[in-house]
Coordinates of C-alpha atoms in Angstrom, one line a residue:
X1 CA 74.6 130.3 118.2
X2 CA 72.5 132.9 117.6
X3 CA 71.5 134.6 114.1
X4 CA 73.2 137.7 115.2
X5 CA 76.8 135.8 116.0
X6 CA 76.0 134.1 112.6
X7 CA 75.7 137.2 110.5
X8 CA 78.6 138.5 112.4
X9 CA 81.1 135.9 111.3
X10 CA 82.5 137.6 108.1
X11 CA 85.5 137.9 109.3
X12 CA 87.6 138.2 105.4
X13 CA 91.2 139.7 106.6
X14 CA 93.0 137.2 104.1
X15 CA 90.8 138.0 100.8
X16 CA 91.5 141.1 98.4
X17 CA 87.7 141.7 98.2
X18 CA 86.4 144.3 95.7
X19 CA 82.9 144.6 95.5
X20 CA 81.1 144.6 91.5
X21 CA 78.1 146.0 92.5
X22 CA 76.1 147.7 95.1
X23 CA 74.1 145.3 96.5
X24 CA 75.2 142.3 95.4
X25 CA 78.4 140.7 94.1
X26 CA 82.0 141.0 94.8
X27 CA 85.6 140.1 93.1
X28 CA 88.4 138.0 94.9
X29 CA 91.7 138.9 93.5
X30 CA 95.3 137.2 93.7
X31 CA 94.3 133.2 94.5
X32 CA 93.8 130.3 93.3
X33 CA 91.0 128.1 93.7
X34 CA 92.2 124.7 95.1
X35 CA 91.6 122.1 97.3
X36 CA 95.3 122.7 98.7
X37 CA 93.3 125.9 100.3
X38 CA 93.9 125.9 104.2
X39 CA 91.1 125.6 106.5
X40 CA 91.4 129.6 107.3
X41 CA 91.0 130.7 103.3
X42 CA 88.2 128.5 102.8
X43 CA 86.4 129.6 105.8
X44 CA 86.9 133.0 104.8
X45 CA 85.6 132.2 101.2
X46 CA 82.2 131.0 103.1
X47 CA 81.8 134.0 105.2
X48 CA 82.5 136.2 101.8
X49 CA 80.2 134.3 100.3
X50 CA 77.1 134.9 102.7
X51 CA 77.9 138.4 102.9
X52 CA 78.5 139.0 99.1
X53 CA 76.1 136.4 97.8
X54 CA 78.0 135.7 94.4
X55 CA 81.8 136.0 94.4
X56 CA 83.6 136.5 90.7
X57 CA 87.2 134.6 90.5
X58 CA 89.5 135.3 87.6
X59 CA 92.0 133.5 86.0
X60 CA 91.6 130.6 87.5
X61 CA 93.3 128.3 84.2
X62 CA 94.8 126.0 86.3
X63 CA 91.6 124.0 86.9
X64 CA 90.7 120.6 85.4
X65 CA 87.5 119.1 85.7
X66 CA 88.5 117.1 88.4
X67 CA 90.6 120.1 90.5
X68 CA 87.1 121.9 90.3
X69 CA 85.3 119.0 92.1
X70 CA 87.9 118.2 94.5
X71 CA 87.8 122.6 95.4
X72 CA 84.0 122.1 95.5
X73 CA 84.3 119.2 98.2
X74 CA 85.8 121.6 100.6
X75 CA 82.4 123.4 100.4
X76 CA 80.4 120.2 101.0
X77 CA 78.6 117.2 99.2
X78 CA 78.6 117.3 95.9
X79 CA 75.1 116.5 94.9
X80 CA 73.8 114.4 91.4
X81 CA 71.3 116.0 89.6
X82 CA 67.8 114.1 90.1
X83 CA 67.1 113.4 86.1
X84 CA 70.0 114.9 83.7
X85 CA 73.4 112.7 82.6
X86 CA 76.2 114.4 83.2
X87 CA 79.9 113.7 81.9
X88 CA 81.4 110.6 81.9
X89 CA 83.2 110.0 84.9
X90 CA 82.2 113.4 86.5
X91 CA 79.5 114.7 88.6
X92 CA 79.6 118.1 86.6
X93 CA 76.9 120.0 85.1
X94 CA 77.8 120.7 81.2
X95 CA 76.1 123.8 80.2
X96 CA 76.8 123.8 76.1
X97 CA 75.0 126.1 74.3
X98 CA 75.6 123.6 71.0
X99 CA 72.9 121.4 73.0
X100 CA 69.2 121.7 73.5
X101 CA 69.7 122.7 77.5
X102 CA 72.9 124.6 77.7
X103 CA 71.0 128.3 77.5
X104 CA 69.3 128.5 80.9
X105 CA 67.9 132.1 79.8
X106 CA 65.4 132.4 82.5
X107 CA 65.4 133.8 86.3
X108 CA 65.9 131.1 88.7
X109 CA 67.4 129.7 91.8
X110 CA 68.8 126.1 91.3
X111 CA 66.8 123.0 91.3
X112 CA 64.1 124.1 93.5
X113 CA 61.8 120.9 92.7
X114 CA 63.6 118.9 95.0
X115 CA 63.1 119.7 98.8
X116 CA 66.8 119.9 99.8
X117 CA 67.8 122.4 97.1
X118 CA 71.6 123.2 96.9
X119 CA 73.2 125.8 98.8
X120 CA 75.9 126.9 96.6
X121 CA 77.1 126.7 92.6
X122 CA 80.4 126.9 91.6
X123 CA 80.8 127.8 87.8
X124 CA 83.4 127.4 85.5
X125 CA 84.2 128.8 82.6
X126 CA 85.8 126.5 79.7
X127 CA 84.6 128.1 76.5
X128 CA 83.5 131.8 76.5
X129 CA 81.9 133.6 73.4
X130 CA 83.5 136.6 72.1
X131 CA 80.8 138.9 73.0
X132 CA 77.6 138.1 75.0
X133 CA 76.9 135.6 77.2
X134 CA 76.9 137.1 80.7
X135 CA 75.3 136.0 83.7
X136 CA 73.2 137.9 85.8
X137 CA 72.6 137.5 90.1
X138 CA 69.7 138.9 92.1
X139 CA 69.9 139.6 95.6
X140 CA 66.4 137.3 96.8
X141 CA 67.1 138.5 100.6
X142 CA 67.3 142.2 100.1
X143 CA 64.0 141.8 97.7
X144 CA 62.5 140.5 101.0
X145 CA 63.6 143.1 103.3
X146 CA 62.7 146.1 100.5
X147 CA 59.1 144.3 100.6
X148 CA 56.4 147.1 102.4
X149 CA 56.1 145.8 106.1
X150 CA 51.9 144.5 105.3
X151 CA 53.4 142.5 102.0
X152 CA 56.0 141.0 104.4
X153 CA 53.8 139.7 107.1
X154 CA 51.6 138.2 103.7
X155 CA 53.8 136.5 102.1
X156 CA 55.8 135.3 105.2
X157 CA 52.6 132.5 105.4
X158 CA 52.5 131.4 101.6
X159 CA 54.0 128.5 100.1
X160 CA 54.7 127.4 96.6
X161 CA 55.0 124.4 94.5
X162 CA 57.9 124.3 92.4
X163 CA 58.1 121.5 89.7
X164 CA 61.0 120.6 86.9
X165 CA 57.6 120.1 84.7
X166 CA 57.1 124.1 84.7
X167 CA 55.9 125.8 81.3
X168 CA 59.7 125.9 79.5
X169 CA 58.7 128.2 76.6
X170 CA 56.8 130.8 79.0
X171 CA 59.0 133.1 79.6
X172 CA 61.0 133.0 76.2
X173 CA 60.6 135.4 73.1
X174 CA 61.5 132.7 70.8
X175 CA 62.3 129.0 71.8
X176 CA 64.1 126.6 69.5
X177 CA 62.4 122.8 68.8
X178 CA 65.7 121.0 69.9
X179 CA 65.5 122.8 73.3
X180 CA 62.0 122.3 73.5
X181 CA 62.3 118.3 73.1
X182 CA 65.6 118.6 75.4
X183 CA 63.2 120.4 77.8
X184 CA 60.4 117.6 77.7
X185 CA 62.6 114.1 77.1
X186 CA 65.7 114.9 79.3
X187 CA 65.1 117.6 82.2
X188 CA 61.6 116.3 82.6
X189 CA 62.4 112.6 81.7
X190 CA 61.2 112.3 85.3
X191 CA 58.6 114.8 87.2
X192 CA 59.8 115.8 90.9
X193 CA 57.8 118.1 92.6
X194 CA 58.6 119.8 96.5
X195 CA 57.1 122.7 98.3
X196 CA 58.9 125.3 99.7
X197 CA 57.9 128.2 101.9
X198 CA 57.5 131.5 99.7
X199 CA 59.9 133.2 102.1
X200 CA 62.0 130.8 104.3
X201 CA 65.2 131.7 106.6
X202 CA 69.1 131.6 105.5
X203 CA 70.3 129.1 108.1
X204 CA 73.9 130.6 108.6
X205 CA 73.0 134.1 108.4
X206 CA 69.9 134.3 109.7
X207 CA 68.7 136.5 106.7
X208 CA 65.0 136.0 105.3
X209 CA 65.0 135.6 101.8
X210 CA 62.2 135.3 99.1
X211 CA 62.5 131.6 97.2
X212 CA 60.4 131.8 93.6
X213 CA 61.7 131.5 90.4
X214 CA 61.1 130.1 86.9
X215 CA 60.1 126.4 88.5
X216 CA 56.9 127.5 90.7
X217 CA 54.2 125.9 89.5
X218 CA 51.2 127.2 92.0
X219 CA 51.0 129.2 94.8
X220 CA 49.4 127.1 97.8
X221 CA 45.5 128.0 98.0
X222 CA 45.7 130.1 95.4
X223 CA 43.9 129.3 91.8
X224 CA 46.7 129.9 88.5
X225 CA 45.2 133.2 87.4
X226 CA 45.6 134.2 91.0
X227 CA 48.9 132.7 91.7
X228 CA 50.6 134.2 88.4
X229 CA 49.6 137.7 89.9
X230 CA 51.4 137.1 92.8
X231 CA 54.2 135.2 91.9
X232 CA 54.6 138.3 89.2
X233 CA 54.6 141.3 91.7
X234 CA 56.8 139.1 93.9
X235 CA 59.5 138.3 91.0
X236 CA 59.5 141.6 90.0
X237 CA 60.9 142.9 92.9
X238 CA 63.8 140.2 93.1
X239 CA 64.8 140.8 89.4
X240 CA 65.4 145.3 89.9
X241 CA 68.2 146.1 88.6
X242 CA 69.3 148.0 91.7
X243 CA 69.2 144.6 93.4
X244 CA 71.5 142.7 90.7
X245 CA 75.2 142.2 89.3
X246 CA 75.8 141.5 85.9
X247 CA 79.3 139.5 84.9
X248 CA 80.7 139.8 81.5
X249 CA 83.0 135.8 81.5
X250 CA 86.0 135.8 80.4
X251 CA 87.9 132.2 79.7
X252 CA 88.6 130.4 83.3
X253 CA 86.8 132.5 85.2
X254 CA 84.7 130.8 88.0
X255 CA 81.5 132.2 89.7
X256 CA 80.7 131.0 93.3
X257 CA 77.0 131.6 94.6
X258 CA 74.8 131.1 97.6
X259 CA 71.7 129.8 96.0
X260 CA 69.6 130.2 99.0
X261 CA 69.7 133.9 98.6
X262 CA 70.0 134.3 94.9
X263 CA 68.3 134.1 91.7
X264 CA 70.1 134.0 88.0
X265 CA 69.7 134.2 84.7
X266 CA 72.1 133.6 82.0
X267 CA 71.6 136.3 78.6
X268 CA 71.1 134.3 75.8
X269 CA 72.6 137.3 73.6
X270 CA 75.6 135.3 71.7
X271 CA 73.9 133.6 68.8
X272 CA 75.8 130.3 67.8
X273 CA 78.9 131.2 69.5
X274 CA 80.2 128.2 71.4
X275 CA 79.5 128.8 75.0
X276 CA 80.5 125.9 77.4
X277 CA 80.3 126.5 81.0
X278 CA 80.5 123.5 83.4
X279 CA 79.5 123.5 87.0
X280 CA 79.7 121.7 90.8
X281 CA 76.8 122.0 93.2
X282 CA 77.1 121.5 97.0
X283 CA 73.9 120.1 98.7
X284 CA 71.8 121.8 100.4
X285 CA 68.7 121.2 102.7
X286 CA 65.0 121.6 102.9
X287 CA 64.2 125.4 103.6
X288 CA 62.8 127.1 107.3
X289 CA 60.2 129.0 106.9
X290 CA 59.4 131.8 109.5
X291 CA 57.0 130.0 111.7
X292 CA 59.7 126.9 111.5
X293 CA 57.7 124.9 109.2
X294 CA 60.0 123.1 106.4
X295 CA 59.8 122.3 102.8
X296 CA 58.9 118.9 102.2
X297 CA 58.6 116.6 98.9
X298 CA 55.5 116.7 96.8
X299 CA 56.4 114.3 93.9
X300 CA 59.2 111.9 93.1
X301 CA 59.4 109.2 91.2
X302 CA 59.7 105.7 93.5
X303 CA 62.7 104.6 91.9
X304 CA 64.5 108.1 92.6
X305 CA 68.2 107.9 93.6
X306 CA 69.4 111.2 94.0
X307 CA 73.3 110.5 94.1
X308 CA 74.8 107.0 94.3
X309 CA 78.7 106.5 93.4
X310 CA 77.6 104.7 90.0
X311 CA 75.6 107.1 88.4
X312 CA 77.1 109.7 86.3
X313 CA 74.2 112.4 86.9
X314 CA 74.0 116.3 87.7
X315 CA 72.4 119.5 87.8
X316 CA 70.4 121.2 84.8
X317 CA 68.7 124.6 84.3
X318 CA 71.5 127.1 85.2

């Protein structure tokens, strides 16, 4: 199949489809999110979901932690997180802003130190603060295509190291101890390293799609003072706000996102309000760059089991 009869399969006659925002982002009214779902809905929510990038679903109360995983199963593998615990029992992510690593207030596409990233996120969620709290998308494959022709053919032969061991208090204004020491003792309890290609190639749509974020470490060939420049003019034209979506949660809502073409950030704006959000990721594979190169592991520890039956693990930072 070629990437034009891929990008042409978005064929979404059964979905009430209203889009959020211009370039990114759109609403699915009137279902339910289930693995009762027929083969034809959930086939249409993937070919929404490549065309749309993030798709918003309210009201979906009926959910248990264990109807969210057996929904998320119809999308794929559901895929352990390489160093964090998750809930007993579960292979969910717990994002709880009472703990040290429930905040994820930084722009990133999830779990990009491992080779064979995810390809989607499902979020859910359970506890919402009054005000504050939203979550923001940015479109990485239209930041690609808005790139001036010379910077495309550049950065089409860079690659990147991206690393769970990345400089946690960077990016942040102010940064709590107890996060700090959740950062260092938990997330990085174990250091896993893979590099990717800088821009690599959507492989249902065909799209090119810049792949950065808060957990590149180096650019390849390049010294830190030199790689920070780039990786900064790059980022910066990911995170314009003509190329995001912003989405104010309201209790049992769930968020669905292709995180091969996206970046987020959550808004740490909602002081000590309780904010509990938990989440399934699908797995993904190693990323195809332009010239067909792949991403490949850098660093992982030998004893590395990345999802076995028996442990209760999943995925941190977003």
């Amino acid at each position: 199949m070629t990437s034009t009869q891929r990008i042409a399969r978005h064929d979404t006659d059964l979905l009430e489809i209203y889009p959020v925002a211009g370039n990114i982002g759109a609403e699915i009214r009137n279902i339910s999110l289930s693995a009762d779902l027929d083969d034809n809905h959930i086939q249409q929510i993937e070919n929404a979901l490549v065309k749309y990038k993030v798709l918003f679903f309210r009201k979906q109360h009926h959910l248990t932690d264990e109807a969210h995983q057996a929904f998320g199963a119809r999308l794929g593998k559901i895929v352990a997180h390489p160093t964090v615990p998750s809930p007993a029992g579960t292979k969910l992510f717990e994002l709880d802003a009472s703990k040290g690593g429930g905040r994820a207030d930084s722009w990133h596409t999830d779990v990009t130190f491992v080779d064979a990233f995810p390809k989607i996120s499902i979020l859910r969620g359970v506890t919402i603060p009054e005000y504050g709290g939203d979550t923001v998308w940015a479109n990485t494959a239209l930041a690609y295509e808005l790139l001036p022709e010379s910077l495309k053919q550049f950065v089409g032969t860079l690659r990147a190291i991206h690393s769970n061991n990345y400089d946690y208090g960077a990016e942040r204004i102010v940064t709590e101890e107890h996060r700090l020491n959740h950062h260092k003792n938990v997330f990085v309890s174990s250091v896993w390293e893979a590099e990717h290609p800088v821009v690599h190639v959507h492989p249902v749509t065909g799209e090119r799609a810049l792949l950065l974020g808060h957990f590149v470490k180096k650019l390849v060939g390049f010294n830190s003072r030199e790689s920070a420049q780039l990786f900064e003019l790059l980022q910066n034209r990911i995170t314009r706000l003509e190329n995001t979506v912003r989405w104010q949660w309201q209790q049992d809502d769930v968020v669905i996102w292709d995180n091969r073409s996206t970046q987020h950030y959550a808004v740490n704006d909602y002081g000590n309000q309780p904010r509990l959000v938990r989440r399934v990721t699908i797995e993904g594979e190693p990323a195809v760059a332009i010239d067909g190169s792949r991403s490949r592991t850098v660093t992982r520890p030998q004893d590395a089991v990345n999802d076995t039956p028996d442990r209760e693990v999943n995925y941190a930072a977003s």
